[in-house]
Coordinates of N, CA and C in Angstrom, one line a residue:
Q1 N 24.1 -16.2 7.0 CA 22.9 -15.2 6.3 C 21.9 -16.3 5.8
V2 N 20.5 -14.9 5.6 CA 19.1 -15.9 5.9 C 18.5 -15.1 4.1
Q3 N 18.0 -15.7 3.9 CA 17.4 -15.5 2.5 C 16.2 -15.6 2.7
L4 N 15.4 -14.4 2.4 CA 13.6 -14.5 2.5 C 13.0 -14.0 1.3
V5 N 12.1 -14.9 1.0 CA 11.2 -14.5 -0.2 C 10.0 -14.6 0.2
E6 N 8.9 -13.2 -0.4 CA 7.6 -12.9 -0.2 C 6.9 -13.6 -0.9
S7 N 5.7 -14.0 -0.7 CA 4.5 -14.7 -1.5 C 3.5 -14.1 -1.2
G8 N 2.4 -14.1 -2.1 CA 1.0 -14.2 -0.9 C 0.2 -13.0 -1.6
G9 N 0.8 -12.0 -2.0 CA 0.4 -10.6 -2.1 C -0.9 -10.9 -3.7
G10 N -1.3 -9.8 -3.8 CA -2.3 -10.3 -4.8 C -3.5 -8.5 -4.6
L11 N -4.6 -8.6 -5.8 CA -5.8 -7.6 -5.8 C -6.8 -8.2 -5.1
V12 N -7.5 -7.9 -4.0 CA -8.8 -8.2 -3.6 C -9.7 -6.5 -2.8
Q13 N -10.9 -7.1 -2.5 CA -11.9 -5.8 -2.5 C -11.4 -5.6 -0.8
A14 N -11.8 -4.7 -0.6 CA -11.8 -3.9 0.9 C -12.8 -5.0 1.4
G15 N -12.2 -5.5 3.3 CA -13.0 -6.5 3.1 C -12.6 -7.9 3.7
D16 N -11.8 -8.0 2.5 CA -11.2 -9.5 2.1 C -9.7 -9.6 2.8
S17 N -9.4 -10.8 2.8 CA -8.1 -11.6 3.8 C -7.4 -11.7 2.6
L18 N -5.9 -11.2 3.4 CA -4.7 -12.3 2.2 C -4.1 -12.8 3.2
R19 N -2.9 -14.2 3.0 CA -2.3 -14.2 4.0 C -0.9 -14.1 2.9
L20 N 0.3 -13.4 3.6 CA 1.2 -13.5 3.4 C 2.3 -14.1 4.1
S21 N 3.5 -14.8 2.8 CA 4.2 -15.5 3.3 C 5.8 -15.5 3.4
C22 N 6.7 -15.5 4.0 CA 8.2 -15.0 4.2 C 8.8 -17.0 4.7
A23 N 8.9 -17.5 3.6 CA 9.9 -18.2 3.5 C 11.2 -18.0 3.7
A24 N 11.8 -18.2 4.6 CA 13.4 -18.6 5.1 C 14.6 -19.8 4.3
S25 N 15.9 -19.5 3.9 CA 16.8 -20.0 3.6 C 17.8 -20.2 4.3
G26 N 18.7 -20.9 4.5 CA 20.1 -20.4 4.8 C 20.2 -20.3 6.3
R27 N 19.1 -20.0 7.3 CA 19.4 -20.0 8.6 C 17.6 -20.7 9.6
T28 N 17.9 -20.8 10.1 CA 16.0 -21.2 11.1 C 16.4 -19.6 11.3
V29 N 14.5 -19.8 11.0 CA 13.8 -18.2 11.6 C 13.8 -18.0 13.6
S30 N 14.4 -19.2 14.1 CA 14.1 -19.6 15.3 C 15.1 -18.2 16.0
S31 N 16.3 -18.2 15.0 CA 16.9 -17.5 15.6 C 16.9 -16.2 15.2
Y32 N 16.1 -16.0 14.8 CA 15.8 -14.5 14.3 C 14.3 -13.6 14.6
V33 N 14.9 -12.1 14.7 CA 13.9 -11.2 15.0 C 13.4 -11.1 13.6
V34 N 11.7 -11.6 13.0 CA 11.5 -11.4 11.5 C 10.5 -10.5 11.6
G35 N 10.2 -9.6 10.7 CA 9.8 -8.3 10.6 C 8.7 -8.0 9.1
W36 N 7.4 -7.5 9.6 CA 6.9 -7.5 8.2 C 7.2 -5.8 7.9
F37 N 7.0 -4.9 6.7 CA 7.2 -4.1 7.0 C 5.8 -3.8 5.6
R38 N 6.3 -2.5 5.4 CA 5.0 -2.0 3.6 C 5.6 -0.8 3.4
Q39 N 5.4 -0.5 2.2 CA 6.5 1.0 1.9 C 4.6 1.0 0.4
A40 N 3.7 2.0 1.0 CA 3.0 2.7 -0.6 C 4.1 3.3 -1.1
P41 N 3.1 3.8 -2.7 CA 3.5 4.6 -3.3 C 4.0 6.1 -2.6
G42 N 4.7 6.6 -3.3 CA 5.4 7.8 -2.1 C 5.3 8.2 -1.3
K43 N 5.5 7.3 -0.1 CA 5.6 6.9 1.4 C 6.5 6.6 1.9
E44 N 7.5 6.9 3.0 CA 8.4 5.4 3.5 C 7.6 4.7 3.8
R45 N 8.8 3.6 3.9 CA 8.6 1.7 4.3 C 8.1 2.3 6.0
E46 N 7.0 1.9 6.5 CA 6.3 1.7 8.0 C 7.2 -0.1 7.9
F47 N 6.5 0.0 9.3 CA 6.8 -1.5 10.3 C 5.4 -1.4 10.2
V48 N 5.0 -3.3 10.1 CA 3.6 -3.5 10.6 C 3.8 -4.5 12.1
A49 N 4.4 -5.1 11.8 CA 4.0 -6.3 13.0 C 5.8 -7.1 13.2
Y50 N 6.1 -7.5 14.0 CA 7.3 -8.8 14.0 C 7.2 -10.0 15.0
V51 N 7.7 -10.5 15.1 CA 7.4 -12.2 15.3 C 9.1 -12.4 16.0
Y52 N 9.3 -13.3 17.5 CA 10.5 -13.6 17.5 C 10.4 -14.5 18.6
W53 N 10.8 -15.4 18.8 CA 10.9 -16.9 19.0 C 11.4 -16.9 20.4
V54 N 10.7 -17.2 21.4 CA 11.6 -16.9 23.0 C 12.1 -18.2 23.1
N55 N 11.3 -19.7 23.6 CA 11.3 -20.9 23.8 C 10.4 -21.5 22.8
W56 N 9.8 -23.3 23.6 CA 9.1 -23.9 22.8 C 7.6 -23.0 23.0
R57 N 7.5 -22.6 24.2 CA 6.1 -22.4 24.4 C 5.6 -20.8 24.1
V58 N 6.8 -20.1 24.0 CA 6.6 -18.7 24.1 C 7.2 -18.0 23.2
T59 N 6.2 -17.7 22.1 CA 6.6 -16.3 21.0 C 6.2 -15.1 20.7
N60 N 6.9 -14.2 21.5 CA 6.5 -12.3 21.3 C 6.4 -12.4 19.7
T61 N 5.5 -11.5 19.9 CA 4.6 -10.3 18.6 C 4.6 -8.9 18.8
Y62 N 4.5 -8.5 18.3 CA 4.1 -6.6 18.7 C 4.1 -6.1 16.7
Y63 N 2.6 -5.5 16.9 CA 2.2 -4.7 15.7 C 2.3 -3.3 15.9
T64 N 2.2 -3.0 15.1 CA 1.7 -1.4 14.7 C 0.6 -1.3 15.2
D65 N 0.1 0.3 15.1 CA -1.8 0.6 16.0 C -2.8 -0.4 14.7
S66 N -2.6 -0.1 13.7 CA -3.3 0.4 12.2 C -3.5 -1.2 11.8
A67 N -1.9 -1.8 12.6 CA -2.5 -3.4 12.5 C -3.6 -4.4 13.2
K68 N -3.0 -3.9 14.3 CA -4.4 -4.5 15.3 C -5.2 -4.7 15.3
G69 N -5.5 -6.3 16.1 CA -6.8 -6.7 15.7 C -6.9 -6.9 14.0
R70 N -6.4 -6.8 13.2 CA -7.3 -7.4 11.8 C -5.3 -8.2 11.3
F71 N -4.4 -8.1 11.7 CA -3.2 -8.3 11.7 C -3.0 -9.5 12.5
T72 N -2.5 -10.8 11.4 CA -2.0 -11.4 12.7 C -0.3 -12.0 12.1
I73 N 0.7 -12.0 13.4 CA 1.7 -12.3 12.7 C 2.2 -14.1 13.2
S74 N 2.7 -15.2 12.1 CA 3.1 -16.5 13.2 C 3.9 -16.8 12.4
R75 N 4.7 -18.0 13.3 CA 6.4 -18.2 12.3 C 5.4 -19.9 12.6
D76 N 5.9 -20.7 11.5 CA 6.1 -22.3 11.4 C 7.4 -22.2 11.3
N77 N 8.2 -22.8 12.6 CA 9.3 -22.6 12.5 C 10.1 -24.7 12.0
A78 N 9.1 -25.6 11.7 CA 9.4 -26.5 11.1 C 9.9 -26.3 9.9
K79 N 8.8 -25.2 9.1 CA 8.6 -24.5 7.6 C 10.0 -23.5 7.4
N80 N 10.4 -22.9 8.4 CA 10.8 -22.3 8.2 C 10.4 -21.1 7.8
T81 N 9.0 -20.4 7.7 CA 8.8 -19.3 7.4 C 7.4 -18.4 8.5
V82 N 7.8 -17.6 8.0 CA 6.6 -16.3 8.8 C 5.7 -16.0 7.9
Y83 N 4.1 -16.1 8.7 CA 2.9 -15.1 8.3 C 2.7 -14.2 8.4
L84 N 2.0 -13.6 7.1 CA 1.6 -12.3 7.9 C -0.3 -12.3 7.4
Q85 N -1.1 -12.7 8.5 CA -2.5 -12.5 7.8 C -3.0 -11.4 8.1
M86 N -3.6 -11.5 7.1 CA -4.5 -10.2 7.1 C -5.9 -10.4 6.8
N87 N -6.9 -9.4 8.0 CA -8.3 -9.5 7.5 C -8.6 -8.1 7.5
S88 N -10.5 -8.2 6.8 CA -10.8 -6.6 6.9 C -10.1 -6.0 6.7
L89 N -9.0 -6.0 5.4 CA -8.5 -5.3 4.5 C -9.0 -4.2 3.8
K90 N -7.9 -3.0 3.7 CA -9.0 -1.7 3.9 C -8.0 -1.0 2.9
P91 N -8.3 0.2 1.8 CA -7.2 0.3 0.7 C -5.8 1.0 1.0
E92 N -6.3 1.7 2.3 CA -4.9 2.6 2.7 C -3.9 1.1 3.3
D93 N -3.6 -0.5 2.8 CA -3.7 -1.4 3.4 C -3.2 -1.5 1.7
T94 N -2.9 -0.9 1.1 CA -2.1 -0.8 -0.4 C -0.6 -0.3 0.0
A95 N 0.1 -1.6 -0.8 CA 1.2 -1.3 -0.3 C 2.2 -2.7 -0.9
V96 N 3.7 -2.3 -1.1 CA 4.7 -3.3 -1.4 C 4.7 -4.0 -0.3
Y97 N 4.4 -5.5 0.2 CA 4.7 -5.7 1.2 C 6.2 -6.5 1.5
Y98 N 7.0 -6.2 2.6 CA 8.5 -6.6 2.8 C 8.6 -7.5 4.3
C99 N 9.3 -8.3 4.3 CA 9.6 -9.1 5.2 C 11.2 -9.3 5.2
A100 N 11.6 -8.9 6.6 CA 12.7 -8.5 7.4 C 13.6 -9.4 8.2
G101 N 14.1 -9.7 8.3 CA 14.8 -10.9 9.8 C 16.1 -10.2 10.0
A102 N 16.3 -10.1 10.8 CA 17.8 -9.5 11.8 C 18.2 -10.6 13.2
L103 N 19.0 -11.0 13.6 CA 19.4 -11.7 14.9 C 19.2 -10.7 15.9
R104 N 18.5 -11.9 16.7 CA 18.0 -11.1 17.8 C 18.8 -10.0 18.8
E105 N 20.2 -10.1 18.9 CA 20.9 -9.6 20.3 C 21.4 -8.0 18.6
R106 N 20.9 -8.2 17.4 CA 20.6 -6.7 17.0 C 19.6 -5.5 16.9
V107 N 18.1 -6.6 17.6 CA 17.6 -5.7 17.0 C 17.4 -4.8 19.0
R108 N 17.1 -3.6 18.6 CA 16.6 -2.9 20.2 C 14.4 -2.3 20.1
T109 N 14.6 -2.1 19.2 CA 13.0 -2.1 19.1 C 11.7 -2.6 18.4
G110 N 12.3 -3.1 16.9 CA 12.4 -4.0 16.3 C 11.3 -3.1 15.6
V111 N 11.2 -2.0 15.1 CA 10.3 -1.0 14.3 C 11.0 -0.7 13.6
S112 N 12.4 -0.2 13.4 CA 13.0 0.4 13.1 C 13.4 -0.3 11.6
D113 N 13.2 -0.2 10.1 CA 13.8 -0.6 9.4 C 15.3 -0.9 9.0
R114 N 16.5 -0.2 10.0 CA 17.4 0.1 10.0 C 17.7 -1.3 11.1
E115 N 17.4 -1.6 12.1 CA 17.6 -2.7 12.9 C 17.5 -3.7 11.9
Y116 N 16.9 -4.1 10.8 CA 17.5 -5.5 9.7 C 18.1 -5.4 8.9
D117 N 18.8 -6.5 8.8 CA 19.7 -6.7 7.9 C 19.9 -7.7 7.0
Y118 N 18.4 -8.1 6.6 CA 18.1 -9.1 5.5 C 16.5 -8.8 4.8
W119 N 16.5 -9.1 3.9 CA 14.7 -8.5 3.0 C 15.1 -8.9 1.8
G120 N 13.4 -9.7 2.0 CA 12.9 -10.3 0.8 C 12.9 -8.9 -0.6
Q121 N 12.8 -9.7 -1.4 CA 11.8 -8.4 -2.6 C 10.5 -8.4 -2.5
G122 N 10.0 -8.2 -1.9 CA 8.7 -7.5 -1.5 C 7.6 -8.5 -2.3
T123 N 6.4 -8.5 -1.8 CA 5.4 -8.9 -2.5 C 4.2 -7.2 -2.7
Q124 N 3.3 -7.2 -4.1 CA 2.4 -6.4 -3.7 C 1.2 -6.5 -3.5
V125 N 0.4 -6.2 -2.9 CA -0.8 -6.5 -2.1 C -2.0 -5.4 -2.6
T126 N -2.8 -5.1 -3.2 CA -3.4 -3.7 -3.7 C -4.8 -4.4 -3.1
V127 N -5.8 -3.4 -2.2 CA -7.1 -3.2 -2.1 C -7.9 -2.4 -2.4
S128 N -9.0 -2.9 -3.4 CA -10.0 -1.8 -4.1 C -10.9 -1.8 -3.5
S129 N -11.6 -0.3 -3.5 CA -12.7 -0.1 -2.3 C -14.1 -0.3 -3.5

């Protein structure tokens, strides 16, 4: 099993940046697909981005359309941590952000929360206009 703990959320103004961290323990993140999801009040949880390590030279990432060009997901295998760098934040990015993990062989698309077995507790991101 893997335990995930998010951090880095906060209250920022539109246009600002935040970097969220997802620290893993129990297993190395290199074995897992790690995704970021978010849930705004009154809305369903939605996919933001995922990352998985193919080999020492190749890391694959995928983003939802609203995150492309503004968010960057990355992983530091040495620190067993996945990051979500969020730039040019907008009020509509306000949500609780969750990181989630799943063994690669269990993941088909990587964009459905039902594919992920392990979840962090979430970190609140609030963007004011």
